[in-house]
């Protein structure tokens, strides 16, 4: 399972840090992670307030499990995923992968460690060079990490990788444009698996695909996890996408984690108003239930991460906002049930219906 360890003294304030230790079987431990970018504004577009894309996040991902990281576009989830691999440079905090602090590594040890941490991207076409054949695309990472010797060994490995992701060996001579969207994502997964990673960060792996194909790719990821013992961080904007595959789910809003729960708890008992709003957007297959379903429409757009609102960052859009505490006091990330933490002053009242949305 993937867990975050709550600290009652810890606030979701950007400056707060979680001093609690990771679970013994954590493959990935993120503590106080910040990714801030220089702000724009003023003369020559410089000198504005820093953009707080990720602003004090703690997460643990236990070996062999999946953590789903969910939030709307611009909440910082993709930046966090990239920072785990140091494809985006953290400005504070730590990312410990299998006992090694990734943020402290020099170039060459980082390159070597990256073999064990791979990324699957949203748009397979953007991550696959259209001029390269599948054979070439899959051999490239093997050569970069000096993992095969000689042509016949490379060809055998390519056949093995294609078989792993459910594509025929005849695919090796083709080019990315000759495949459907789902098949291209299978190629993206095969390329990530070529170097036999332990951790795969999948950033919106199915959001560019038809709904009918999404389940196939999620099932493939799950099957590969069981066969290869992989650990996943799956990033999505849709809670429904990660429900089937995730052992734990964290919800991000404006650079911080606002709710985190194990198993199905987040779906059966969401306690943060933002999570409740995301849940209300998930269609229900039963037409009668779907017709009666009450959707919570959030007011306004996501505020700028260069100027997050005071108090609870969600207060400008929260239908449950209570003046004036929500506007002035940063909510503590605290446990409302075993393994279920929420950053909301009124989580219990919201979850029980004691406070109704405005
Ligand atoms: Fe809404 Fe207040 Fe809870 Fe923030 S602390 S989520 S504004 S009820």
Coordinates of C-alpha atoms and ligand atoms in Angstrom, one line a residue:
X1 CA 0.0 0.0 0.0
X2 CA 1.0 3.6 -0.4
X3 CA 0.7 5.7 2.6
X4 CA 1.4 9.2 3.9
X5 CA 2.1 9.4 7.6
X6 CA 0.1 12.2 9.2
X7 CA 1.7 14.4 11.8
X8 CA -0.9 16.3 13.9
X9 CA 1.5 19.2 14.3
X10 CA 2.0 19.4 10.6
X11 CA 0.2 22.1 8.6
X12 CA -0.2 22.1 4.8
X13 CA 1.5 25.4 5.1
X14 CA 4.3 25.5 2.5
X15 CA 6.9 25.9 5.2
X16 CA 5.8 22.9 7.1
X17 CA 7.7 19.6 7.1
X18 CA 6.8 16.1 8.0
X19 CA 9.5 14.7 10.3
X20 CA 7.8 11.3 10.5
X21 CA 9.6 8.4 8.9
X22 CA 8.6 6.5 5.8
X23 CA 7.2 3.0 5.9
X24 CA 9.9 0.4 6.0
X25 CA 8.9 -0.9 2.6
X26 CA 8.7 2.5 0.8
X27 CA 10.4 2.5 -2.5
X28 CA 9.8 6.3 -2.9
X29 CA 9.6 8.8 -0.2
X30 CA 8.9 12.5 -0.9
X31 CA 9.3 15.0 1.9
X32 CA 8.6 18.7 1.9
X33 CA 9.0 18.8 -1.9
X34 CA 8.8 22.2 -3.5
X35 CA 9.2 23.2 -7.1
X36 CA 9.1 26.9 -7.5
X37 CA 9.8 28.8 -10.7
X38 CA 10.9 32.4 -11.1
X39 CA 7.9 34.6 -11.5
X40 CA 7.2 36.9 -14.4
X41 CA 6.2 40.5 -14.1
X42 CA 7.7 43.8 -13.9
X43 CA 10.3 45.1 -16.4
X44 CA 11.6 42.5 -18.9
X45 CA 9.2 39.9 -17.5
X46 CA 11.3 39.2 -14.4
X47 CA 10.9 39.8 -10.7
X48 CA 7.3 38.6 -10.2
X49 CA 6.2 36.4 -7.3
X50 CA 7.6 32.9 -7.7
X51 CA 5.3 30.3 -9.2
X52 CA 4.7 27.7 -6.4
X53 CA 4.0 24.7 -8.7
X54 CA 4.6 22.2 -6.0
X55 CA 4.6 23.7 -2.5
X56 CA 5.4 21.3 0.3
X57 CA 4.3 17.7 -0.6
X58 CA 5.0 14.6 1.4
X59 CA 4.2 11.2 -0.2
X60 CA 5.3 7.6 0.2
X61 CA 4.9 4.9 -2.4
X62 CA 5.4 1.4 -1.1
X63 CA 7.3 -1.1 -3.2
X64 CA 5.0 -3.1 -5.7
X65 CA 2.0 -0.8 -5.2
X66 CA 0.4 2.1 -7.0
X67 CA -0.2 5.6 -5.8
X68 CA -2.7 7.6 -7.8
X69 CA -2.1 11.3 -7.9
X70 CA -5.2 13.3 -9.0
X71 CA -6.0 16.9 -9.5
X72 CA -7.1 19.3 -12.2
X73 CA -4.8 20.8 -14.9
X74 CA -2.3 23.2 -13.3
X75 CA -2.4 21.7 -9.7
X76 CA 1.2 20.7 -9.9
X77 CA 0.8 17.0 -10.2
X78 CA 2.8 16.6 -13.4
X79 CA 5.5 18.9 -12.1
X80 CA 5.7 16.7 -9.0
X81 CA 6.0 13.6 -11.2
X82 CA 8.8 15.1 -13.2
X83 CA 10.6 16.3 -10.0
X84 CA 10.6 12.7 -8.7
X85 CA 12.9 11.8 -11.7
X86 CA 14.5 15.3 -11.5
X87 CA 13.3 16.1 -14.9
X88 CA 12.1 19.3 -13.1
X89 CA 14.6 20.6 -10.5
X90 CA 13.2 20.7 -6.9
X91 CA 13.8 23.9 -5.1
X92 CA 13.4 22.4 -1.6
X93 CA 12.7 19.0 0.0
X94 CA 13.8 15.5 -0.7
X95 CA 13.0 12.6 -3.0
X96 CA 14.4 9.4 -1.7
X97 CA 14.3 6.5 -4.1
X98 CA 15.3 3.1 -2.6
X99 CA 17.4 4.8 0.1
X100 CA 19.1 7.3 -2.2
X101 CA 18.3 11.0 -2.1
X102 CA 17.7 11.8 -5.8
X103 CA 17.9 15.6 -5.2
X104 CA 21.5 15.3 -4.0
X105 CA 22.9 13.3 -6.9
X106 CA 25.5 14.5 -9.4
X107 CA 24.9 14.1 -13.1
X108 CA 26.4 10.6 -13.6
X109 CA 25.0 8.8 -10.5
X110 CA 21.6 10.4 -11.4
X111 CA 21.9 9.0 -15.0
X112 CA 22.6 5.6 -13.6
X113 CA 19.7 5.8 -11.1
X114 CA 17.3 6.9 -13.8
X115 CA 17.4 3.5 -15.4
X116 CA 15.4 2.4 -12.4
X117 CA 12.9 5.2 -12.6
X118 CA 11.1 5.6 -15.9
X119 CA 8.3 7.8 -17.2
X120 CA 5.3 7.1 -19.4
X121 CA 3.8 10.2 -21.0
X122 CA 0.3 11.3 -21.9
X123 CA 1.0 11.8 -25.6
X124 CA 2.9 8.8 -26.9
X125 CA 3.5 10.6 -30.3
X126 CA 5.3 13.4 -28.5
X127 CA 7.6 11.0 -26.7
X128 CA 8.3 8.8 -29.7
X129 CA 10.4 10.1 -32.5
X130 CA 8.2 9.6 -35.6
X131 CA 11.2 9.0 -37.8
X132 CA 12.5 6.0 -35.8
X133 CA 11.2 2.5 -36.3
X134 CA 9.9 0.6 -33.3
X135 CA 13.0 -1.5 -33.3
X136 CA 15.1 1.6 -33.1
X137 CA 12.9 3.2 -30.5
X138 CA 13.1 0.2 -28.2
X139 CA 16.8 -0.4 -28.7
X140 CA 17.8 3.2 -28.0
X141 CA 17.4 3.1 -24.2
X142 CA 19.1 -0.3 -24.1
X143 CA 22.1 1.2 -25.9
X144 CA 22.1 4.3 -23.7
X145 CA 22.3 2.2 -20.6
X146 CA 24.6 -0.4 -22.2
X147 CA 22.2 -3.2 -21.4
X148 CA 22.6 -5.3 -24.6
X149 CA 25.4 -6.5 -26.8
X150 CA 25.0 -7.2 -30.4
X151 CA 22.2 -7.1 -32.9
X152 CA 20.7 -10.5 -32.2
X153 CA 20.4 -9.9 -28.5
X154 CA 18.8 -6.5 -29.2
X155 CA 16.3 -8.1 -31.6
X156 CA 15.4 -10.7 -29.0
X157 CA 14.9 -8.1 -26.4
X158 CA 12.6 -6.0 -28.7
X159 CA 10.5 -9.1 -29.4
X160 CA 10.3 -9.8 -25.7
X161 CA 9.2 -6.2 -25.0
X162 CA 6.6 -6.2 -27.8
X163 CA 5.2 -9.4 -26.4
X164 CA 5.1 -8.0 -22.9
X165 CA 2.8 -5.1 -24.0
X166 CA 0.7 -7.3 -26.3
X167 CA 2.0 -6.2 -29.7
X168 CA 3.2 -8.7 -32.4
X169 CA 6.9 -9.0 -33.2
X170 CA 6.1 -7.8 -36.7
X171 CA 5.6 -4.3 -35.2
X172 CA 9.3 -3.9 -34.8
X173 CA 9.8 -2.7 -38.5
X174 CA 6.9 -0.2 -38.4
X175 CA 6.8 3.5 -37.4
X176 CA 4.7 5.2 -34.7
X177 CA 2.2 6.7 -37.1
X178 CA 1.2 3.2 -38.3
X179 CA -0.3 2.4 -34.9
X180 CA -3.5 3.4 -33.2
X181 CA -3.4 5.6 -30.1
X182 CA -3.7 2.7 -27.7
X183 CA -1.0 0.8 -29.6
X184 CA 1.3 3.8 -29.4
X185 CA 0.8 4.0 -25.7
X186 CA 1.8 0.3 -25.5
X187 CA 5.0 1.3 -27.4
X188 CA 5.6 4.1 -24.9
X189 CA 5.2 1.6 -22.0
X190 CA 7.5 -0.9 -23.8
X191 CA 10.1 1.8 -24.2
X192 CA 9.9 2.7 -20.5
X193 CA 10.2 -1.0 -19.5
X194 CA 13.1 -1.7 -21.8
X195 CA 15.6 -0.8 -19.1
X196 CA 13.8 -2.8 -16.4
X197 CA 12.8 -0.1 -14.1
X198 CA 11.5 -0.5 -10.5
X199 CA 9.4 2.7 -10.5
X200 CA 7.2 3.9 -13.4
X201 CA 5.8 7.4 -13.2
X202 CA 2.8 7.4 -15.7
X203 CA 1.6 11.0 -16.4
X204 CA -1.9 10.9 -17.7
X205 CA -1.2 7.6 -19.4
X206 CA -4.8 7.2 -20.8
X207 CA -6.2 10.7 -21.1
X208 CA -5.5 11.0 -24.8
X209 CA -7.2 7.7 -25.5
X210 CA -10.8 6.7 -26.3
X211 CA -12.7 5.6 -23.2
X212 CA -13.0 2.0 -24.7
X213 CA -9.2 1.8 -25.0
X214 CA -8.4 3.4 -21.6
X215 CA -9.5 0.3 -19.7
X216 CA -7.2 -1.9 -21.9
X217 CA -4.2 0.2 -21.1
X218 CA -5.0 0.4 -17.4
X219 CA -5.4 -3.4 -17.4
X220 CA -2.1 -3.8 -19.2
X221 CA -0.3 -1.6 -16.5
X222 CA -1.9 -3.7 -13.8
X223 CA -0.9 -6.9 -15.4
X224 CA 2.7 -5.7 -15.9
X225 CA 2.8 -4.6 -12.3
X226 CA 1.9 -8.1 -11.2
X227 CA 4.3 -9.8 -13.6
X228 CA 7.3 -7.6 -13.0
X229 CA 6.8 -6.3 -9.5
X230 CA 6.6 -2.7 -10.6
X231 CA 5.8 0.3 -8.4
X232 CA 3.7 3.0 -10.0
X233 CA 3.0 6.7 -9.5
X234 CA 0.0 7.2 -11.8
X235 CA -1.0 10.9 -12.4
X236 CA -4.5 11.7 -13.7
X237 CA -7.0 14.5 -13.7
X238 CA -9.8 12.0 -13.3
X239 CA -10.4 10.1 -10.1
X240 CA -12.2 7.4 -12.1
X241 CA -9.1 6.5 -14.1
X242 CA -7.0 5.6 -11.1
X243 CA -9.7 3.9 -9.0
X244 CA -9.2 0.4 -10.4
X245 CA -5.4 0.4 -10.3
X246 CA -4.4 2.5 -7.2
X247 CA -3.7 1.1 -3.8
X248 CA -3.9 4.6 -2.4
X249 CA -4.9 8.0 -3.9
X250 CA -3.7 11.5 -3.2
X251 CA -5.6 14.6 -4.3
X252 CA -3.6 17.7 -5.1
X253 CA -4.9 21.3 -5.2
X254 CA -2.7 24.3 -6.1
X255 CA 0.6 22.6 -5.2
X256 CA -0.4 20.8 -2.1
X257 CA -2.0 17.5 -1.1
X258 CA -5.4 18.1 0.3
X259 CA -6.6 14.5 0.8
X260 CA -4.9 11.1 0.9
X261 CA -6.4 7.7 1.6
X262 CA -5.7 4.0 1.2
X263 CA -7.8 1.5 -0.7
X264 CA -11.2 2.6 -1.7
X265 CA -11.7 5.0 1.2
X266 CA -11.3 8.2 -0.8
X267 CA -14.1 7.0 -3.1
X268 CA -16.5 5.7 -0.5
X269 CA -16.0 8.5 2.1
X270 CA -14.4 11.6 0.5
X271 CA -14.0 14.2 3.1
X272 CA -12.3 17.2 1.4
X273 CA -14.7 19.5 -0.5
X274 CA -12.4 19.5 -3.5
X275 CA -12.4 15.7 -3.7
X276 CA -16.2 15.7 -3.3
X277 CA -16.4 18.0 -6.3
X278 CA -14.1 15.8 -8.3
X279 CA -16.2 12.7 -7.3
X280 CA -19.4 14.4 -8.3
X281 CA -18.0 14.8 -11.9
X282 CA -17.7 11.0 -12.3
X283 CA -20.5 9.6 -14.5
X284 CA -22.5 6.7 -13.0
X285 CA -23.3 3.8 -15.4
X286 CA -26.9 3.4 -14.0
X287 CA -29.1 5.9 -15.9
X288 CA -31.5 6.4 -13.0
X289 CA -28.7 7.2 -10.6
X290 CA -27.0 9.3 -13.2
X291 CA -30.1 11.4 -13.7
X292 CA -30.5 12.0 -10.0
X293 CA -26.8 12.7 -9.5
X294 CA -26.0 16.1 -8.1
X295 CA -22.9 17.7 -9.6
X296 CA -20.9 20.2 -7.7
X297 CA -19.7 22.9 -10.1
X298 CA -16.7 24.7 -8.7
X299 CA -16.8 28.5 -9.0
X300 CA -14.1 30.2 -11.0
X301 CA -10.7 29.0 -12.3
X302 CA -7.8 27.6 -10.4
X303 CA -6.1 30.6 -8.8
X304 CA -2.5 31.4 -9.9
X305 CA 0.1 29.3 -8.1
X306 CA 2.1 32.6 -8.0
X307 CA -0.5 34.0 -5.6
X308 CA -2.2 31.2 -3.7
X309 CA -5.2 32.4 -1.6
X310 CA -4.7 33.0 2.1
X311 CA -5.9 30.5 4.7
X312 CA -7.2 27.4 2.9
X313 CA -6.1 27.6 -0.7
X314 CA -9.4 26.2 -1.8
X315 CA -11.5 28.8 0.0
X316 CA -12.1 31.0 -3.1
X317 CA -13.9 28.1 -4.8
X318 CA -15.2 26.0 -1.9
X319 CA -18.9 25.5 -1.7
X320 CA -18.6 24.6 2.0
X321 CA -16.4 27.7 3.0
X322 CA -17.0 29.0 6.5
X323 CA -16.1 32.6 7.2
X324 CA -13.7 33.6 8.5
X325 CA -11.7 30.6 9.6
X326 CA -11.3 29.2 6.1
X327 CA -10.0 32.6 4.7
X328 CA -7.4 33.0 7.4
X329 CA -6.2 29.7 8.8
X330 CA -4.2 27.2 6.9
X331 CA -5.9 23.7 7.4
X332 CA -3.8 21.0 9.0
X333 CA -3.4 17.7 7.1
X334 CA -4.9 15.5 9.8
X335 CA -6.2 11.9 10.1
X336 CA -10.0 11.5 9.9
X337 CA -9.9 7.7 9.7
X338 CA -7.0 5.2 9.8
X339 CA -4.8 5.9 6.8
X340 CA -7.1 8.7 5.6
X341 CA -5.8 12.3 6.0
X342 CA -7.5 15.5 5.0
X343 CA -6.5 19.2 5.0
X344 CA -9.9 20.8 5.8
X345 CA -11.1 22.5 9.0
X346 CA -14.5 21.1 8.6
X347 CA -13.8 17.6 7.0
X348 CA -16.0 15.7 9.5
X349 CA -19.0 18.1 9.1
X350 CA -18.6 18.1 5.3
X351 CA -18.4 14.3 5.1
X352 CA -21.4 13.8 7.4
X353 CA -23.6 16.3 5.7
X354 CA -23.7 18.6 8.8
X355 CA -22.6 21.4 6.5
X356 CA -24.4 21.7 3.2
X357 CA -22.8 23.2 0.1
X358 CA -23.7 26.8 -0.6
Ligands
LIG1 FE1 -13.6 24.5 2.2 FE2 -12.9 25.6 4.5 FE3 -12.5 23.0 4.2 FE4 -11.0 24.8 2.9 S1 -11.0 24.5 5.1 S2 -11.9 23.0 2.1 S3 -12.5 26.4 2.5 S4 -14.5 24.1 4.3

